[in-house]
PDB file of C-alpha atoms in Angstrom:
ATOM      1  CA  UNK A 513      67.625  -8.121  78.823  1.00  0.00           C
ATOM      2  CA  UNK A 514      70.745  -6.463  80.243  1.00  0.00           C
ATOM      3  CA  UNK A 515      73.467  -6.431  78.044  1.00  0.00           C
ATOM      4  CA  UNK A 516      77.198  -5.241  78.010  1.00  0.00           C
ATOM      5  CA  UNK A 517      78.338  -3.697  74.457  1.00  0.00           C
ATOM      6  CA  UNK A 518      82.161  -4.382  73.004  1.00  0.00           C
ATOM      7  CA  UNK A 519      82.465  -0.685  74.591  1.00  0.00           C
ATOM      8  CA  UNK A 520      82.743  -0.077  78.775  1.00  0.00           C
ATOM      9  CA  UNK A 521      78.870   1.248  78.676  1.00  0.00           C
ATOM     10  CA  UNK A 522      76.514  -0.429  80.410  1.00  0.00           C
ATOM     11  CA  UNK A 523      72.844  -0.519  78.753  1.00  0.00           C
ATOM     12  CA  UNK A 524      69.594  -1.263  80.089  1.00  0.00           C
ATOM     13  CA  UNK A 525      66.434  -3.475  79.358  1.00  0.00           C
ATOM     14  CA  UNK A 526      65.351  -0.091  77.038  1.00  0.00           C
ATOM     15  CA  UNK A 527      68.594  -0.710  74.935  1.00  0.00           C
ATOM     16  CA  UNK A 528      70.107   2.736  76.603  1.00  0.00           C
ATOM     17  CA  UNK A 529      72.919   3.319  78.502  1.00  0.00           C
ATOM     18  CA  UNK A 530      72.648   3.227  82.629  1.00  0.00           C
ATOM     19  CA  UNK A 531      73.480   5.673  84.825  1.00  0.00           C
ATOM     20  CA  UNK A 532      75.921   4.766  87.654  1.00  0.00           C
ATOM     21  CA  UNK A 533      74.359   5.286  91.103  1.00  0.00           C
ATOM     22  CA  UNK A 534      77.044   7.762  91.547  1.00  0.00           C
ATOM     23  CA  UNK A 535      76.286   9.739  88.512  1.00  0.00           C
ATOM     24  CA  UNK A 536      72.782   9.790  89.193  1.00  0.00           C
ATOM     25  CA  UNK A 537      73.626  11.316  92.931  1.00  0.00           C
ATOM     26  CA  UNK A 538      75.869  14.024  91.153  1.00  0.00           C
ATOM     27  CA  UNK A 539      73.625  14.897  88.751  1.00  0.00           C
ATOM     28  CA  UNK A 540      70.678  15.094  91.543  1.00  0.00           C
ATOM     29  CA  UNK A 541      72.748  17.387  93.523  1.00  0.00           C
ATOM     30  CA  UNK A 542      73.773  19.604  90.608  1.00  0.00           C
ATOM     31  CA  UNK A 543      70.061  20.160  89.507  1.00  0.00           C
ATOM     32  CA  UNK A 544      68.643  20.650  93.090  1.00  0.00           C
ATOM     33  CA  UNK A 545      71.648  23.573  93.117  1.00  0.00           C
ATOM     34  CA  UNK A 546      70.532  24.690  90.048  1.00  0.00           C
ATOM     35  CA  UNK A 547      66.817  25.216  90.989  1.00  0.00           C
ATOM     36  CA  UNK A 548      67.429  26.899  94.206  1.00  0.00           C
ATOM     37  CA  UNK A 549      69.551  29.282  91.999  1.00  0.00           C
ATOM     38  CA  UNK A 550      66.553  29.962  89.615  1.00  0.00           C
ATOM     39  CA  UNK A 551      64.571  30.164  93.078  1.00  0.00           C
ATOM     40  CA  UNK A 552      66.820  32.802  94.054  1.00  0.00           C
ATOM     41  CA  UNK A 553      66.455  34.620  91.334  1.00  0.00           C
ATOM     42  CA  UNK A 554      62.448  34.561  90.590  1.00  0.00           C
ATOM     43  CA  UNK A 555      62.373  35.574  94.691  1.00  0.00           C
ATOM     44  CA  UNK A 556      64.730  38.454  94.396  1.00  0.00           C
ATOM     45  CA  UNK A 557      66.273  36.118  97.485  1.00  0.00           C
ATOM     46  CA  UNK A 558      69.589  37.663  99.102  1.00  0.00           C
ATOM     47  CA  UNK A 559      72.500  35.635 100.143  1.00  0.00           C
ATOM     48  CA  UNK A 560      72.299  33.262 101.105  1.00  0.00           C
ATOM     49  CA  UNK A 561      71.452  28.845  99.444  1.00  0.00           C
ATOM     50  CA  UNK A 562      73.834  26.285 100.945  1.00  0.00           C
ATOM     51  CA  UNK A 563      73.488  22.820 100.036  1.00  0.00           C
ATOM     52  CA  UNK A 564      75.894  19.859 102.009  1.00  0.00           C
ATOM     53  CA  UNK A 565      78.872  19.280  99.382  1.00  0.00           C
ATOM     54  CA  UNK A 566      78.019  21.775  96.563  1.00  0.00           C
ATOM     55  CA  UNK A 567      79.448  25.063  98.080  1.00  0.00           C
ATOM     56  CA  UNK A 568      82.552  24.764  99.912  1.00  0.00           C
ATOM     57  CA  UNK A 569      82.607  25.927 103.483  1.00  0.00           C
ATOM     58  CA  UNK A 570      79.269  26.617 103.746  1.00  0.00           C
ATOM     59  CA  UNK A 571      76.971  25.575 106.699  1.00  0.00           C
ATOM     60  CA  UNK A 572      75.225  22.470 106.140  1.00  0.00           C
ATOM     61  CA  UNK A 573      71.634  23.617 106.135  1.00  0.00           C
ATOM     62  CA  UNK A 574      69.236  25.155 103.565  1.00  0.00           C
ATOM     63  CA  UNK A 575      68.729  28.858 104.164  1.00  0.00           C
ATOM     64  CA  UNK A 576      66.940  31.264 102.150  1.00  0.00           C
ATOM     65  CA  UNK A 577      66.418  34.884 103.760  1.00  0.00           C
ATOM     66  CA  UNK A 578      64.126  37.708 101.734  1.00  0.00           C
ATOM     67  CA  UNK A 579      65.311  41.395 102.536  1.00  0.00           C
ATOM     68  CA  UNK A 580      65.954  44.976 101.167  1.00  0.00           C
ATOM     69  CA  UNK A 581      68.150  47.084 103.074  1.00  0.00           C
ATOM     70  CA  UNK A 582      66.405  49.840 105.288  1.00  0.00           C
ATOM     71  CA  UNK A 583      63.369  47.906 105.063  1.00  0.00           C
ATOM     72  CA  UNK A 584      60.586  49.082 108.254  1.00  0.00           C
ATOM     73  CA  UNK A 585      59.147  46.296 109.615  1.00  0.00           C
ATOM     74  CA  UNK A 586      57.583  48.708 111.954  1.00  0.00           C
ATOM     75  CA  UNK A 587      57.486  52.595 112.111  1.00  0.00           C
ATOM     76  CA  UNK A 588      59.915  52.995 114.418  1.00  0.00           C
ATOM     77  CA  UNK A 589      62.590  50.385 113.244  1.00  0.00           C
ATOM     78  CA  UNK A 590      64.579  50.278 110.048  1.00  0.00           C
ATOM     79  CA  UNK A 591      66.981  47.036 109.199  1.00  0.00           C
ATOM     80  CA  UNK A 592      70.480  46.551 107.226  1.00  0.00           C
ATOM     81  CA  UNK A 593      72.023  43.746 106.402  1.00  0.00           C
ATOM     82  CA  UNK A 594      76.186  43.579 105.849  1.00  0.00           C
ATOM     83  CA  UNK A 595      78.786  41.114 106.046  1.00  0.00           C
ATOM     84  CA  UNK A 596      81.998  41.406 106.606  1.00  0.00           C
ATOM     85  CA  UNK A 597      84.692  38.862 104.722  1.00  0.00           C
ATOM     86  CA  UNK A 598      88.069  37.256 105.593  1.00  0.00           C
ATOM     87  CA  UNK A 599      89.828  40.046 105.054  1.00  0.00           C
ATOM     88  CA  UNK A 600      88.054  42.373 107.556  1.00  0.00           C
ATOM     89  CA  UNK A 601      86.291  44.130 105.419  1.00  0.00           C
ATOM     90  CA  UNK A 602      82.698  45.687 105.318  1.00  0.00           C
ATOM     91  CA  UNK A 603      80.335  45.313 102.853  1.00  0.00           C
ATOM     92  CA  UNK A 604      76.310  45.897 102.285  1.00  0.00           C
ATOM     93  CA  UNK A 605      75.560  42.289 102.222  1.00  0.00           C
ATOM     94  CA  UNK A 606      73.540  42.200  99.243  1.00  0.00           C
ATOM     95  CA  UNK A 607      76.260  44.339  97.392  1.00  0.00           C
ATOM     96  CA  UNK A 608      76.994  41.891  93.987  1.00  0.00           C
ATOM     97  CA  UNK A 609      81.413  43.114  93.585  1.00  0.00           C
ATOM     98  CA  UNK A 610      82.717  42.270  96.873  1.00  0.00           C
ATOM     99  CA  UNK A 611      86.188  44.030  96.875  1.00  0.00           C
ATOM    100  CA  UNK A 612      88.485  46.731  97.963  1.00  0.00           C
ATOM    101  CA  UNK A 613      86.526  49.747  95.765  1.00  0.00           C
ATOM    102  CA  UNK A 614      82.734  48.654  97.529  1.00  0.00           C
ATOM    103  CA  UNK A 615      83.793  48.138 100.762  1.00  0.00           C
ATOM    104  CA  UNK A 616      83.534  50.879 103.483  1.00  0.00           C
ATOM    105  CA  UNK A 617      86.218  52.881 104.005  1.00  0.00           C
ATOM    106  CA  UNK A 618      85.337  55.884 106.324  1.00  0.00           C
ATOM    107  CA  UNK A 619      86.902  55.679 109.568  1.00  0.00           C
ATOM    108  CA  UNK A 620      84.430  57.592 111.899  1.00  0.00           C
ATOM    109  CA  UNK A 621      81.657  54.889 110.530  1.00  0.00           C
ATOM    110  CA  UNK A 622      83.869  51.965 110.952  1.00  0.00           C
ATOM    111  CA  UNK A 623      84.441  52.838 114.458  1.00  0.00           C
ATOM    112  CA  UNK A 624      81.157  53.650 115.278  1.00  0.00           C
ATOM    113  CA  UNK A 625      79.737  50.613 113.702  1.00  0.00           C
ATOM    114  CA  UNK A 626      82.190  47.920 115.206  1.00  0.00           C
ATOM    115  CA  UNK A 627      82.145  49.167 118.738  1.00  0.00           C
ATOM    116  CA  UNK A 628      78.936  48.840 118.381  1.00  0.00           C
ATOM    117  CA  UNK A 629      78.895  44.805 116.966  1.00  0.00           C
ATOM    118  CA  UNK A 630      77.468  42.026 119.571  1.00  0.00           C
ATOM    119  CA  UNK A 631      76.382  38.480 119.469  1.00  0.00           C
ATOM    120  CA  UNK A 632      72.643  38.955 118.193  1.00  0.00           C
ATOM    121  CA  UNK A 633      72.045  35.788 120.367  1.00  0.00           C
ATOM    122  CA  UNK A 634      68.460  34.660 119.660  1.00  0.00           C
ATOM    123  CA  UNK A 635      67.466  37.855 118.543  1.00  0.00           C
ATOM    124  CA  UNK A 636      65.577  38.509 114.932  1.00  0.00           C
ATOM    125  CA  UNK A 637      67.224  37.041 111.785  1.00  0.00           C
ATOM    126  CA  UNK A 638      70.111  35.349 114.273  1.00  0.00           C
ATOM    127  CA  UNK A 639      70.473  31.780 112.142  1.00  0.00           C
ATOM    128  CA  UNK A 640      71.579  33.971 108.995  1.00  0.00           C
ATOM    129  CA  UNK A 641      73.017  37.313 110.507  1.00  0.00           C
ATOM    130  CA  UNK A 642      74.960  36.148 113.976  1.00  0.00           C
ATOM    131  CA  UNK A 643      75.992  39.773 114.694  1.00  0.00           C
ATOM    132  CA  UNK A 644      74.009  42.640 114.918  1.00  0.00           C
ATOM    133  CA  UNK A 645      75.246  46.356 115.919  1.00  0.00           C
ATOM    134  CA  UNK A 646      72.802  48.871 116.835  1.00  0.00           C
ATOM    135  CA  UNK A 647      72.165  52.303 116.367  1.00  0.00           C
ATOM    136  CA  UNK A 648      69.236  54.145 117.622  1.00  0.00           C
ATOM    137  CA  UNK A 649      66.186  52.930 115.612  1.00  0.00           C
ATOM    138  CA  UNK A 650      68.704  51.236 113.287  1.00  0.00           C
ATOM    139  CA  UNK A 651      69.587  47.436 113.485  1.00  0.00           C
ATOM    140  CA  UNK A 652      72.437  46.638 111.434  1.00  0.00           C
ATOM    141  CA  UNK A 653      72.553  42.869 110.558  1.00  0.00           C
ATOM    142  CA  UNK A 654      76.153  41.066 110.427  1.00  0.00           C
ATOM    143  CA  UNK A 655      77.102  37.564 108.684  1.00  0.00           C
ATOM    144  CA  UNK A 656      80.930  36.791 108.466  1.00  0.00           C
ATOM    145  CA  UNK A 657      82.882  34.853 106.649  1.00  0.00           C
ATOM    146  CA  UNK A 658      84.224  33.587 109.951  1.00  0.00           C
ATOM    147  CA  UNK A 659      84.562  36.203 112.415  1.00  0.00           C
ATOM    148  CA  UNK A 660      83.148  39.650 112.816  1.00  0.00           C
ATOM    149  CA  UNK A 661      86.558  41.058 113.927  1.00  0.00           C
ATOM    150  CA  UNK A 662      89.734  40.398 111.939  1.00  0.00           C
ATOM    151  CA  UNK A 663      92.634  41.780 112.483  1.00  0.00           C
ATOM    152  CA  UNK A 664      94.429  43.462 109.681  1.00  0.00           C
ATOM    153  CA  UNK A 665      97.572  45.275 111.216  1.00  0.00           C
ATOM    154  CA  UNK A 666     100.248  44.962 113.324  1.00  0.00           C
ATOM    155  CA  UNK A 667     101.242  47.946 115.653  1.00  0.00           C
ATOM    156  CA  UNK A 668     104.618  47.689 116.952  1.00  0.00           C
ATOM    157  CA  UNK A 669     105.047  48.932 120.323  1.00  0.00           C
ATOM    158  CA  UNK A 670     108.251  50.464 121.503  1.00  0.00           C
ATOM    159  CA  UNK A 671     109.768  48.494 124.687  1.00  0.00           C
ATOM    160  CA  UNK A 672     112.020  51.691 125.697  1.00  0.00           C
ATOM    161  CA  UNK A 673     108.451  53.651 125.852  1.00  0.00           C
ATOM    162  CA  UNK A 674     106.787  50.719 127.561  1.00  0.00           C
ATOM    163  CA  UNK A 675     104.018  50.780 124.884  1.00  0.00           C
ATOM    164  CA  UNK A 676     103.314  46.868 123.958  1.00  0.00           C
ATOM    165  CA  UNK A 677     102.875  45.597 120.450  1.00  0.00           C
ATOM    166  CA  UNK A 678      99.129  45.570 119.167  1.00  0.00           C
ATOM    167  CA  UNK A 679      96.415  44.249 116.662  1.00  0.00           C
ATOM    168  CA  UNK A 680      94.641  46.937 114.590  1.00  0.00           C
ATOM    169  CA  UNK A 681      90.912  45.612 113.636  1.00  0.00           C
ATOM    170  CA  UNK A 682      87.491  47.095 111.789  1.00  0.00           C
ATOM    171  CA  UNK A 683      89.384  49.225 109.164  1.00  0.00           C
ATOM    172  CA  UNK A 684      90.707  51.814 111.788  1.00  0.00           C
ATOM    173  CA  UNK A 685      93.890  51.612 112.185  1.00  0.00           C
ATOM    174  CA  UNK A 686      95.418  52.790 115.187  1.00  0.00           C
ATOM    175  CA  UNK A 687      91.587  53.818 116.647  1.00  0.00           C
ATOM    176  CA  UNK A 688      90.451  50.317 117.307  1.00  0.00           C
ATOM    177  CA  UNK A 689      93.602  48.188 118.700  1.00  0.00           C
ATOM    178  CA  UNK A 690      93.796  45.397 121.471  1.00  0.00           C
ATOM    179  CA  UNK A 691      97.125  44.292 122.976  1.00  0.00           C
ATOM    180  CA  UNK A 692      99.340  41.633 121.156  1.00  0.00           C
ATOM    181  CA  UNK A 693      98.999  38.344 123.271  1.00  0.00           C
ATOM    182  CA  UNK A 694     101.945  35.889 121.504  1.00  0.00           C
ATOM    183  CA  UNK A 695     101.027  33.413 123.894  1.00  0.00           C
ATOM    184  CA  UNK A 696      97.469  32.798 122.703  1.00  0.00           C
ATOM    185  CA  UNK A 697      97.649  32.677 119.126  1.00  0.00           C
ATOM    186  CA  UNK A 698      96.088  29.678 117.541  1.00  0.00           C
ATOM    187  CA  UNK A 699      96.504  28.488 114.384  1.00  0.00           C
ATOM    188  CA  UNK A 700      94.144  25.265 112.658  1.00  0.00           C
ATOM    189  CA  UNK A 701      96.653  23.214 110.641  1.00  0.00           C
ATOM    190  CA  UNK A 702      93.477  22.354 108.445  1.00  0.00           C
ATOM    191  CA  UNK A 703      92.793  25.561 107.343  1.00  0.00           C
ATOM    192  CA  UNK A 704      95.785  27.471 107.974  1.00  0.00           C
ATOM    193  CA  UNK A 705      93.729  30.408 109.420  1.00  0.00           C
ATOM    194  CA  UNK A 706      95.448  31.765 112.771  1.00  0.00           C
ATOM    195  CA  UNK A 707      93.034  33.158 115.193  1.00  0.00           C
ATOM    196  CA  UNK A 708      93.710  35.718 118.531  1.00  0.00           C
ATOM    197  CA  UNK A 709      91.572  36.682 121.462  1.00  0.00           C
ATOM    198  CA  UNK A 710      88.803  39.587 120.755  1.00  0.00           C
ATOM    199  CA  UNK A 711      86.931  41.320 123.122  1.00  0.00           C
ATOM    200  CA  UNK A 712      83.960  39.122 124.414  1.00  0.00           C
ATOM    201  CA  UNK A 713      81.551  41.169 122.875  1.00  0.00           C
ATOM    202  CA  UNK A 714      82.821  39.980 119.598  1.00  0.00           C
ATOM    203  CA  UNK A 715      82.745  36.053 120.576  1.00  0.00           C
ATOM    204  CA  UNK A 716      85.823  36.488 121.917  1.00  0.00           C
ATOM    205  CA  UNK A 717      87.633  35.661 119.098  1.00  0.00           C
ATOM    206  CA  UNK A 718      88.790  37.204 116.186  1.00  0.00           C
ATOM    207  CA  UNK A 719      90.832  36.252 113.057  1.00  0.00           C
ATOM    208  CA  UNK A 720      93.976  37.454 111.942  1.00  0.00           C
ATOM    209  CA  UNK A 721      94.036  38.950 107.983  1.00  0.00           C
ATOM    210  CA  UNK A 722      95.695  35.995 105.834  1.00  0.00           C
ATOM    211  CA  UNK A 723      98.807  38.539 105.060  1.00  0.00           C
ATOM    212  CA  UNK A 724      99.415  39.187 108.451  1.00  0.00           C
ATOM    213  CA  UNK A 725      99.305  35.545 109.021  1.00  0.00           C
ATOM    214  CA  UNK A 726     102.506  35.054 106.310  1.00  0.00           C
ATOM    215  CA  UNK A 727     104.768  36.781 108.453  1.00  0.00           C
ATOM    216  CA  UNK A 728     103.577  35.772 112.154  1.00  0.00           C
ATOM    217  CA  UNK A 729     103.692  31.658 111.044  1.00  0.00           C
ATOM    218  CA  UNK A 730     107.180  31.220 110.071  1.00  0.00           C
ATOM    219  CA  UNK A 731     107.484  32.005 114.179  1.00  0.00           C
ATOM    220  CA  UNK A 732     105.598  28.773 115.093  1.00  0.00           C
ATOM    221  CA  UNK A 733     106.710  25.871 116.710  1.00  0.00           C
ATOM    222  CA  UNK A 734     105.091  22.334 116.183  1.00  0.00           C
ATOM    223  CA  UNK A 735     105.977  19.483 119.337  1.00  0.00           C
ATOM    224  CA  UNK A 736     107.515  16.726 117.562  1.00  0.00           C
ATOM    225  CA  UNK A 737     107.766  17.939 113.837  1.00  0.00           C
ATOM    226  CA  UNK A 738     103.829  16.943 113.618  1.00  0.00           C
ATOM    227  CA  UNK A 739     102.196  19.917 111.461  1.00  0.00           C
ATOM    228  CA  UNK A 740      98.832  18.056 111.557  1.00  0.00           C
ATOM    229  CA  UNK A 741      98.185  19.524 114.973  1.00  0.00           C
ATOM    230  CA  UNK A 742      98.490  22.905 116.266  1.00  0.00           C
ATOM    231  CA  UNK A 743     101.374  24.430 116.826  1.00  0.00           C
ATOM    232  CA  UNK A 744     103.075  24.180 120.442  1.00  0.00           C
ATOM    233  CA  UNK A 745     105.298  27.386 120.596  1.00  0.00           C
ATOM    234  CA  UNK A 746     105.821  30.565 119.437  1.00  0.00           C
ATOM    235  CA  UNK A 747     108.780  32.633 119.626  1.00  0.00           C
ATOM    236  CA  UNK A 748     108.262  36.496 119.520  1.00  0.00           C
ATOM    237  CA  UNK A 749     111.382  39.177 120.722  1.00  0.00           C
ATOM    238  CA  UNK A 750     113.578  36.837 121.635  1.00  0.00           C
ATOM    239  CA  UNK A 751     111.222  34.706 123.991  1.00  0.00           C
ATOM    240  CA  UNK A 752     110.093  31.564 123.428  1.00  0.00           C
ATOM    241  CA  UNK A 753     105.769  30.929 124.218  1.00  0.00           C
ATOM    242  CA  UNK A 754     104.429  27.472 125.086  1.00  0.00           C
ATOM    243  CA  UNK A 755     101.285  28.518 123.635  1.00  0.00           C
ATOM    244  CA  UNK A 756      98.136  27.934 125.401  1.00  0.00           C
ATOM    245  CA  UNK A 757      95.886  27.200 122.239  1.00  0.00           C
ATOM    246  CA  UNK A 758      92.649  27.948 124.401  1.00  0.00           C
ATOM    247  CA  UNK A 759      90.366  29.279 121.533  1.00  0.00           C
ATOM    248  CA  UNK A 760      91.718  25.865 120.041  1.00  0.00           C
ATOM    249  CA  UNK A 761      88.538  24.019 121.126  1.00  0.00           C
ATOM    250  CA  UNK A 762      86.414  27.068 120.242  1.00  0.00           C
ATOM    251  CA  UNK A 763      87.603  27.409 116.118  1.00  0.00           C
ATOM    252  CA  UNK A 764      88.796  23.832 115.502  1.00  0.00           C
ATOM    253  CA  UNK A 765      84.728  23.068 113.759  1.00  0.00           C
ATOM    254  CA  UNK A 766      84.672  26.572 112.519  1.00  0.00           C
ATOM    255  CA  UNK A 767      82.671  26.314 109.187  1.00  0.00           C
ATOM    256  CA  UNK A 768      83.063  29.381 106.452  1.00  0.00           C
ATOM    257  CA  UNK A 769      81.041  31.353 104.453  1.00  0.00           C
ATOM    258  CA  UNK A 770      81.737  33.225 101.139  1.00  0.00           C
TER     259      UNK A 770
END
């Protein structure tokens, strides 16, 4: 017999308190998170789980991928796997401290390696590692937090020298650059990220480095006062962009991964 106590618990015919339907969905979710974490860990698994609501910014699928850097999967062929974050920065992507110290820092290999970057469109381990950049019998495996190219600094140009402002990317400073396009900045009100034309062979997009963001947004326009859509101009040396928002379409259901 289902009874309610002088208390707001519910009990059951067993004499013990219910679960709410709610509770019991939370608590399914939690331990289904919990064994694919104890999964990971018998498996020696590298990055990465994802379950739907549990990890923010995730993608919504279950992916598990079993790897050891330079592994030969034939004589001639040895693999790596790295990601780079939202900050631009590279990392060995099973590395466990993800910060400024473990990240690569050597020029020389951070432009070889990102001129070397492409879509790894269909190609071996493409559903967890979208980029790949080769080298010789070396395939270097990429997974982003959102982009594989981010830029990170801001080049002024000098107008009496006719040189044009630019955006520094891969860690290189003024050795990887691509003209400054004011016009065709986007920003996603959602998410705040701000986003700039790349070289196709990068997607053709890349994101700009959160700090660099601070400074270029207070330069944004929004139509109307409405901040819950992108914003309609941008004003940059004393001129005045209607900005064209055409990667708009292309980053607006951008999902992220950490």
């Amino acid at each position: 017999m289902c009874t309610l106590n002088s208390t707001t618990k519910e009990y059951g015919i067993s004499g013990l308190p219910t679960i709410s339907l709610l509770e019991r969905k939370r608590s399914l979710v939690i331990s289904v998170f919990q064994f694919c974490k104890v999964l990971q860990t018998m498996l020696g698994l590298r990055k990465v789980i994802s379950i739907p609501g549990v990890q923010k910014h995730l993608a919504p699928s279950f992916r598990c991928l079993n790897y050891q850097q330079g592994q030969s999967p034939d004589p001639k062929t040895r693999e790596y796997f790295y990601y780079i974050d939202h900050q631009g920065q590279l990392f060995l992507d099973d590395a466990k401290m993800k910060n400024f110290t473990s990240c690569f820092k050597e020029k020389d290999f951070l432009v070889f390696f990102f001129k070397r970057i492409k879509e790894n469109s269909g190609g071996k381990y493409a559903d967890e590692f979208p980029y790949i950049s080769p080298c010789g019998r070396e395939k270097n495996y990429i997974r982003c937090d959102d982009t594989p190219i981010v830029f990170t600094h801001f080049i002024e140009g000098l107008a009496s020298e006719g040189k044009l402002d630019r955006l520094s990317y891969g860690g290189a400073g003024e050795r990887m650059t691509m003209t400054f396009e004011p016009e065709n900045v986007c920003m996603l009100p959602e998410s705040g990220r701000m986003y700039h034309p790349a070289p196709e062979q990068y997607g053709g997009i890349g994101l700009i480095k959160s700090s660099l963001v601070i400074e270029l947004s207070k330069n944004f326009e929004f139509e109307s006062g409405d901040e819950t859509r992108p914003p309609s101009h941008f004003n940059w040396r004393g001129t005045r962009y209607t900005l064209t928002n055409i990667l708009y379409d292309k980053v607006k259901f951008r999902r992220f991964i950490q």
